[in-house]
Amino acid sequence: MASLLLFVATAVSAAAVARRDYASDDPLTSCPGYTASNIVKTSSGLTADLTLAGEACNVYGTDLKDLTLEVSYDTETRLHVKIQDAANDVYQVPESVFPRPDTQGSAEQSALNFNYTESPFSFTVSRSDSGEVLFDTSAASLVFESQYLRLRTKLPESPSLYGLGEHSDPFMLNTTDYIRTFWSQDAYSVPEGANLYGNHPVYYEHRETGTHGVFFLNSNGMDIMINNTAESGQYLEYNTLGGVLDFYFVSGPSPIEVTQQYSEIVGLPAMMPYWGFGFHNCRYGYQDVFELAEVVYNYSQAGIPLETMWTDIDYMYLRRVFSLDPDRFPLHKMRELVDYLHAHNQHYVVMVDPAVAYQDFPAAFQRGVDDNIFLLRENGSVWKGVVWPGVTAFPDWFSANVSSYWNNEFSLFFSPEDGVDIDALWIDMNEPSNFPCYFPCENPDASAVGYPPEPPPVRSPPRPLPGFSCDFQPEGTDCAKTEVRSLEIRDSTPRAYFDNLVISLRQAEGQQLGLPDRDLLFPKYAIHNKAANEDSWNAAEGGISNKTVNTDVIHQNGLAMYDTHNLYGSMMSIASHEAMLQRRPTVRPMIITRSTFAGAGTKVGHWLGDNLSSWHHYRLAIRSMMAFASVYQVPMVGADTCGFGDNTTEQLCARWAALGAFSPFYRVHNSLDMIPQEFYRWNATTVSGRKFIDIRYRLLDYMYTALHVQTLDGTPMVNPVFYLYPQDKNTFALDLQYFLGPALLVAPVTEENSTSVDVYLPDDIFYDWYTHEQVVGQGKAITVENQEWTDLPLYLRGGIIVPLRAESANTTTEVRTKPFEILVPIGKNGKASGRLYLDDGVSVEQAGTSDITFEYADGVLTVSGTFGYKTDELRVIKVTFLGVGGNSKSNKRTTNNVVTVEVDKPLTGTFTVEVDKA
């Protein structure tokens, strides 16, 4: 949830960048580059010294004279190239935040080949089998300065590029006059052409000859420029404010293989609980616990399955983390609400922000001071910013005691015995956002005027809620309410200085803590960070510190926020994952975060931030979701269904209710002062919600299996169409339709007031989800008509078997008791295959799992695999074959060549099902 008051300025800034103001090459033309020497080759790579080849140019900093080159053939498909300072002083991403991948390769076996030119030094990465060049740095001289690095690679004309997130730009990136800026910011309305919440400096390039990936491991602020000029041709250029040149190249050659190989670098995604795929509801602005209960009740009355109720910062006392508003969200009533949800097999989640109120209540601030875990100023005082509760302190995720502090706060506040017993966690504002206190934020108390906002009126229960306790019933109800002593809150401000706060040594040589004597507030190179009032202000005006923590703040381990800013959200994610595990050590944590860095998917999922209720943002949700799931390896992802900011409409929300049902993370959420948009508010959204939650819940095991596979080897659970049809040029730019898992093509209506949509079908066999009618794709679009507000075209891909539950239910717990139907859509070659993974849905360590394979050929479905997960409900009651043709005496058959075979087979061992052939 972002700072709404900043939207106007942000929108103006985003609109002003139609023409990008590139940094001129002129001052860099005098940079001499480097010369390679002392080259030592080994069976697994090479090393060399790089020496400045002439007089220093010192354009945006001081040129470093001595560098080292290290090349490692990590695996058969991965090449690692790192250029750093010889003294090992320059900051590098800490391994505690980003563990480095294992290496076990050799040059002889590698699919990639590293070549170099000694002077001026440049290098190429090419395919070993064909010699095709994938990366060529001879496009411009290498620049390695104290506060600026440049490396440029040539590209083929009009390349198909993907990634470089987080952004709202087209899935296939623009390749002319285009800049992608990496600098986390609180980005209300997720504008196009702007840096957003997270940073994933990886791109995939897809060519007719194959796909490859390039990952740049660097957390400093940067611009990646893509352009095509008469002088330079087509190129991609890295411009960073620091760090080292640390590249990983993966060879593919298919898109899916590239993302699998990328997962070996950043880590495999975390497995989520089964119930996490249920339908979630939230709103910023719920008045009190009574409104939460009423929403839960209303969903039940409307017959719309609600799996999880979420609460934004409304529950906090004056927006302070680790506190409850004693008048509107008192503890005993919150516990009763959570008990009600748990008794009905539902779940509860709340938001936690990183910034802790600089107040005596709650005691979280004083405990943080006692543990010395906050970011500090040079004088030893706590660095103060301003967020929702007013003046705040920010945890230093590099401090020695931060894990024990964070774990303790979670143990206390979220205690199952006497706290709010949440089932998952939502973390926000972790860019970190410091939105009302503009740089230099020298007077946070003045900036905090108006924060926290005035809370809503206190009220008694407004109406009867059958099934809820007496505490939720109106005054005069004949029942006994819980009597509790009112909470005494000491609202006072702590002193400015604390004797126990210790500032660690600021710098140490040779430990990758960052070069000394840098200007950490005012770098000479201005990245295009849209949190600054103007792009140029990111240099001399300190714009990189605007609306966030100042970049000259030094962590307790000696690192500077200048270097680590982009890691803050991921470090909060790591700490929160540990805190959730120590609360419930045996169950998988589900954490949804806003700010991410490469590798975040190993701990958390991501919602796509503070979008708007518009048709444009409805469309943006598809490409952004695809990028996180299929490129960045963060598969538990989704947008705020129906939009967060602005008012939705019945038509838009009905369409979005359908679309959201086919994203991994499915939650409706909107903002304070906007009209309510729970699905039961309109007839069309009620119908759409019921219809598509029903389909989603029947597909839960298919989705759960797809996520499980991604956690094993990185195979994406969401596929852009070109991932599955990489030879079809028409698929390269598609970003309004996609595959959920390997089988289900999702192709929504995307225009307001339209009842038709053009769906591109590659040269393959498909089947209409609803009618099972075969549709022969011919490598062109078909127009699907008569799509009302509550319709969404879905197609099954021939050749991929889909296990689904025979019917849906009101909760995911109940869904797990339903028997299975197996859909067998036969492919062009007359065959089909599929997979089903089963476990208990929540445990970190499983007592037994099943990994079941389905193979169809020659009229016989064979079910085999491992069958370690056993319950009485695991039965197949129906197998439906699509596209079999012929006649049959013993089976039900339709005119669409569909055969349904009713069976009663336990999913505890191998069996076969035969189809009569004519």
GROMACS .gro file of C-alpha atoms in nm, residues 182-183 218-223 239-242 525 527 562-563 566:
model
   17
  182PHE     CA    1   1.709  -0.058  -1.116
  183TRP     CA    2   1.641   0.121  -0.788
  218ASN     CA    3   2.491  -0.634  -0.899
  219SER     CA    4   2.267  -0.459  -0.645
  220ASN     CA    5   2.380  -0.102  -0.706
  221GLY     CA    6   2.160   0.153  -0.872
  222MET     CA    7   2.185   0.118  -1.247
  223ASP     CA    8   2.048   0.201  -1.589
  239ASN     CA    9   2.559   0.171  -1.641
  240THR     CA   10   2.592   0.117  -1.267
  241LEU     CA   11   2.674   0.334  -0.967
  242GLY     CA   12   2.917   0.079  -0.830
  525TYR     CA   13   2.612   0.970  -1.279
  527ILE     CA   14   2.031   0.701  -1.290
  562TYR     CA   15   2.430   0.327  -0.140
  563ASP     CA   16   2.527  -0.030  -0.230
  566ASN     CA   17   1.809  -0.279  -0.361
   0.00000   0.00000   0.00000
